[in-house]
Amino acid sequence: MGLLKGLKDSISRATDRLFSDEEPKRIGIYGPPNAGKTTLANRIARDWTGDAIGTESHIPHETRRARRKENVEIERNGKTVTIDIVDTPGVTTKVDYEEFTDEMEKDDAVRRSREATEGVAEAMHWLREDVDGVIYVLDSAEDPITQVNTMLIGIIESRDLPVLIFANKIDLDDSSIKRIEDAFPQHQTVPLSAKEGDNMDEVYDNIAEYFG
């Protein structure tokens, strides 16, 4: 019986691998608030499907629920990779309603902070349970060495998920790609400007290579 069970398990694992290659991989777009995650998700979705995923804003925590765009086919160098993009809320250790009071009334600010906190929990659930790979977006004009970034990269590594780090906002004067490369030298860093569309060819080459 033990031999038969082992054979069945082996066949099952082989079958799972065979068919999993045909299914779109769920790729979570993660990072701190205002790093440009939704801008990047919209850029990818528009380039390959013609549709956007979510609303972009300069106000932190515009994305407060994970949003998914399915069956995005990216063609590079004769190869096609199909992914589901999951645009997740920005992860932070604390959401204070006073962050938003310059932009909106207090009641709206309190509601936004509560929704953003719930969004952080949802993003963490996706990371621990429901993604096959991660695009980690950082603002290249900001210091990448933070508690949130260190924690999330650690979780990604503990799950042995393929991850690409995108150094976004290279169109800004204070941008430093090297600062991000030095912070996480164990991972591939790709520079880009999701807003301006700069270096998107390299972005798509790396997505096809890492997640194909």
mmCIF file of C-alpha atoms in Angstrom, residues 14-180:
data_model
loop_
_atom_site.group_PDB
_atom_site.id
_atom_site.type_symbol
_atom_site.label_atom_id
_atom_site.label_comp_id
_atom_site.label_asym_id
_atom_site.label_seq_id
_atom_site.Cartn_x
_atom_site.Cartn_y
_atom_site.Cartn_z
ATOM 1 C CA ALA A 14 3.615 15.644 -11.857
ATOM 2 C CA THR A 15 0.060 16.301 -13.065
ATOM 3 C CA ASP A 16 -0.187 19.429 -10.914
ATOM 4 C CA ARG A 17 3.030 20.783 -12.407
ATOM 5 C CA LEU A 18 1.853 19.968 -15.921
ATOM 6 C CA PHE A 19 -1.421 21.794 -15.654
ATOM 7 C CA SER A 20 -0.235 24.660 -13.444
ATOM 8 C CA ASP A 21 1.965 25.825 -16.314
ATOM 9 C CA GLU A 22 -1.177 26.397 -18.376
ATOM 10 C CA GLU A 23 -2.933 28.532 -15.779
ATOM 11 C CA PRO A 24 -2.277 32.250 -15.331
ATOM 12 C CA LYS A 25 0.065 32.974 -12.460
ATOM 13 C CA ARG A 26 -1.229 35.416 -9.855
ATOM 14 C CA ILE A 27 1.339 38.205 -9.575
ATOM 15 C CA GLY A 28 0.864 40.564 -6.653
ATOM 16 C CA ILE A 29 2.022 44.161 -6.975
ATOM 17 C CA TYR A 30 3.266 45.157 -3.520
ATOM 18 C CA GLY A 31 5.045 48.038 -1.854
ATOM 19 C CA PRO A 32 4.526 51.049 0.422
ATOM 20 C CA PRO A 33 1.824 53.666 -0.181
ATOM 21 C CA ASN A 34 2.401 56.115 -3.044
ATOM 22 C CA ALA A 35 5.183 54.072 -4.652
ATOM 23 C CA GLY A 36 3.232 53.961 -7.926
ATOM 24 C CA LYS A 37 1.757 50.457 -7.723
ATOM 25 C CA THR A 38 -1.584 51.279 -9.325
ATOM 26 C CA THR A 39 0.106 53.460 -11.940
ATOM 27 C CA LEU A 40 2.256 50.463 -12.867
ATOM 28 C CA ALA A 41 -0.708 48.060 -12.811
ATOM 29 C CA ASN A 42 -2.636 50.402 -15.102
ATOM 30 C CA ARG A 43 0.348 50.784 -17.434
ATOM 31 C CA ILE A 44 0.716 46.999 -17.804
ATOM 32 C CA ALA A 45 -3.022 46.427 -18.189
ATOM 33 C CA ARG A 46 -3.451 49.200 -20.758
ATOM 34 C CA ASP A 47 -0.431 48.089 -22.778
ATOM 35 C CA TRP A 48 -1.653 44.496 -23.078
ATOM 36 C CA THR A 49 -5.453 44.619 -22.664
ATOM 37 C CA GLY A 50 -6.455 48.235 -23.321
ATOM 38 C CA ASP A 51 -8.125 48.528 -19.907
ATOM 39 C CA ALA A 52 -7.099 50.141 -16.617
ATOM 40 C CA ILE A 53 -7.321 48.481 -13.209
ATOM 41 C CA GLY A 54 -7.842 51.276 -10.718
ATOM 42 C CA THR A 55 -7.831 54.983 -9.876
ATOM 43 C CA GLU A 56 -4.511 56.795 -9.464
ATOM 44 C CA SER A 57 -4.031 59.608 -6.943
ATOM 45 C CA HIS A 58 -1.326 61.586 -5.164
ATOM 46 C CA ILE A 59 -3.220 61.004 -1.893
ATOM 47 C CA PRO A 60 -1.882 57.980 0.031
ATOM 48 C CA HIS A 61 -4.050 54.846 0.193
ATOM 49 C CA GLU A 62 -6.120 55.538 -2.906
ATOM 50 C CA THR A 63 -6.129 51.752 -3.361
ATOM 51 C CA ARG A 64 -7.815 50.288 -0.283
ATOM 52 C CA ARG A 65 -8.969 46.954 -1.722
ATOM 53 C CA ALA A 66 -7.033 44.470 -3.824
ATOM 54 C CA ARG A 67 -8.026 44.654 -7.487
ATOM 55 C CA ARG A 68 -7.380 41.954 -10.052
ATOM 56 C CA LYS A 69 -6.977 41.975 -13.812
ATOM 57 C CA GLU A 70 -7.128 38.457 -15.221
ATOM 58 C CA ASN A 71 -5.514 36.858 -18.256
ATOM 59 C CA VAL A 72 -3.010 39.560 -19.151
ATOM 60 C CA GLU A 73 -0.933 38.106 -21.997
ATOM 61 C CA ILE A 74 2.556 39.556 -22.356
ATOM 62 C CA GLU A 75 4.502 38.616 -25.477
ATOM 63 C CA ARG A 76 8.298 38.932 -25.422
ATOM 64 C CA ASN A 77 10.879 37.460 -27.773
ATOM 65 C CA GLY A 78 8.482 34.949 -29.255
ATOM 66 C CA LYS A 79 7.239 33.802 -25.846
ATOM 67 C CA THR A 80 3.848 34.507 -24.264
ATOM 68 C CA VAL A 81 3.290 34.602 -20.507
ATOM 69 C CA THR A 82 -0.235 34.903 -19.095
ATOM 70 C CA ILE A 83 -0.645 36.455 -15.653
ATOM 71 C CA ASP A 84 -3.366 37.738 -13.359
ATOM 72 C CA ILE A 85 -2.302 41.100 -11.951
ATOM 73 C CA VAL A 86 -3.291 41.738 -8.325
ATOM 74 C CA ASP A 87 -2.943 45.420 -7.433
ATOM 75 C CA THR A 88 -2.759 45.495 -3.629
ATOM 76 C CA PRO A 89 -3.197 48.332 -1.125
ATOM 77 C CA GLY A 90 -0.028 49.991 0.140
ATOM 78 C CA VAL A 91 1.315 48.300 3.247
ATOM 79 C CA THR A 92 2.287 50.396 6.257
ATOM 80 C CA THR A 93 2.598 49.885 10.009
ATOM 81 C CA LYS A 94 0.121 52.647 10.873
ATOM 82 C CA VAL A 95 -2.635 54.563 9.110
ATOM 83 C CA ASP A 96 -3.509 57.888 10.759
ATOM 84 C CA TYR A 97 -6.596 59.759 9.585
ATOM 85 C CA GLU A 98 -4.716 63.046 10.059
ATOM 86 C CA GLU A 99 -2.667 62.122 6.971
ATOM 87 C CA PHE A 100 -5.743 62.943 4.882
ATOM 88 C CA THR A 101 -7.256 65.994 6.619
ATOM 89 C CA ASP A 102 -5.521 68.445 4.261
ATOM 90 C CA GLU A 103 -7.351 66.789 1.358
ATOM 91 C CA MET A 104 -10.792 65.999 2.821
ATOM 92 C CA GLU A 105 -13.193 66.489 5.707
ATOM 93 C CA LYS A 106 -12.504 64.706 9.002
ATOM 94 C CA ASP A 107 -15.309 62.143 8.612
ATOM 95 C CA ASP A 108 -14.035 61.192 5.166
ATOM 96 C CA ALA A 109 -10.470 61.044 6.474
ATOM 97 C CA VAL A 110 -11.479 58.715 9.319
ATOM 98 C CA ARG A 111 -13.375 56.482 6.883
ATOM 99 C CA ARG A 112 -10.406 56.403 4.513
ATOM 100 C CA SER A 113 -7.990 55.476 7.301
ATOM 101 C CA ARG A 114 -10.269 52.654 8.471
ATOM 102 C CA GLU A 115 -10.618 51.292 4.930
ATOM 103 C CA ALA A 116 -6.857 51.595 4.395
ATOM 104 C CA THR A 117 -6.183 49.590 7.559
ATOM 105 C CA GLU A 118 -8.533 46.854 6.336
ATOM 106 C CA GLY A 119 -6.758 46.991 2.977
ATOM 107 C CA VAL A 120 -3.390 46.337 4.611
ATOM 108 C CA ALA A 121 -4.811 43.194 6.217
ATOM 109 C CA GLU A 122 -6.206 42.065 2.861
ATOM 110 C CA ALA A 123 -2.858 42.650 1.149
ATOM 111 C CA MET A 124 -1.096 40.534 3.757
ATOM 112 C CA HIS A 125 -3.623 37.735 3.273
ATOM 113 C CA TRP A 126 -2.972 37.706 -0.483
ATOM 114 C CA LEU A 127 0.769 37.604 0.140
ATOM 115 C CA ARG A 128 0.588 34.669 2.531
ATOM 116 C CA GLU A 129 -2.004 32.630 0.655
ATOM 117 C CA ASP A 130 -2.864 33.612 -2.889
ATOM 118 C CA VAL A 131 -0.005 34.894 -5.058
ATOM 119 C CA ASP A 132 2.508 32.978 -7.168
ATOM 120 C CA GLY A 133 5.004 35.801 -7.556
ATOM 121 C CA VAL A 134 5.597 39.410 -6.538
ATOM 122 C CA ILE A 135 6.435 42.684 -8.226
ATOM 123 C CA TYR A 136 7.712 44.907 -5.425
ATOM 124 C CA VAL A 137 7.444 48.597 -6.296
ATOM 125 C CA LEU A 138 9.577 51.208 -4.573
ATOM 126 C CA ASP A 139 9.800 54.966 -5.029
ATOM 127 C CA SER A 140 13.423 55.401 -6.126
ATOM 128 C CA ALA A 141 13.442 58.938 -4.696
ATOM 129 C CA GLU A 142 12.807 57.600 -1.163
ATOM 130 C CA ASP A 143 14.947 55.638 1.296
ATOM 131 C CA PRO A 144 14.099 51.937 0.776
ATOM 132 C CA ILE A 145 15.400 50.827 4.194
ATOM 133 C CA THR A 146 12.181 50.815 6.202
ATOM 134 C CA GLN A 147 10.512 48.409 8.587
ATOM 135 C CA VAL A 148 7.718 47.694 6.108
ATOM 136 C CA ASN A 149 10.009 46.956 3.169
ATOM 137 C CA THR A 150 12.293 44.738 5.249
ATOM 138 C CA MET A 151 9.308 42.835 6.675
ATOM 139 C CA LEU A 152 7.579 42.295 3.326
ATOM 140 C CA ILE A 153 10.722 41.223 1.498
ATOM 141 C CA GLY A 154 11.357 38.787 4.370
ATOM 142 C CA ILE A 155 7.866 37.290 4.026
ATOM 143 C CA ILE A 156 8.279 36.977 0.263
ATOM 144 C CA GLU A 157 11.616 35.211 0.738
ATOM 145 C CA SER A 158 10.208 32.897 3.412
ATOM 146 C CA ARG A 159 7.550 31.761 0.910
ATOM 147 C CA ASP A 160 10.226 31.273 -1.747
ATOM 148 C CA LEU A 161 8.241 33.396 -4.196
ATOM 149 C CA PRO A 162 9.873 34.784 -7.337
ATOM 150 C CA VAL A 163 10.207 38.553 -6.881
ATOM 151 C CA LEU A 164 11.241 41.485 -9.000
ATOM 152 C CA ILE A 165 12.005 44.843 -7.406
ATOM 153 C CA PHE A 166 10.949 47.794 -9.530
ATOM 154 C CA ALA A 167 12.704 51.102 -8.830
ATOM 155 C CA ASN A 168 9.897 53.409 -9.899
ATOM 156 C CA LYS A 169 9.824 57.185 -10.515
ATOM 157 C CA ILE A 170 13.198 57.401 -12.228
ATOM 158 C CA ASP A 171 11.858 60.589 -13.858
ATOM 159 C CA LEU A 172 12.314 62.408 -10.507
ATOM 160 C CA ASP A 173 15.474 64.411 -9.827
ATOM 161 C CA ASP A 174 16.079 62.668 -6.475
ATOM 162 C CA SER A 175 15.825 59.177 -7.956
ATOM 163 C CA SER A 176 18.599 56.739 -7.009
ATOM 164 C CA ILE A 177 18.488 53.255 -8.498
ATOM 165 C CA LYS A 178 21.725 52.307 -6.746
ATOM 166 C CA ARG A 179 20.198 53.025 -3.349
ATOM 167 C CA ILE A 180 17.561 50.374 -3.990
#
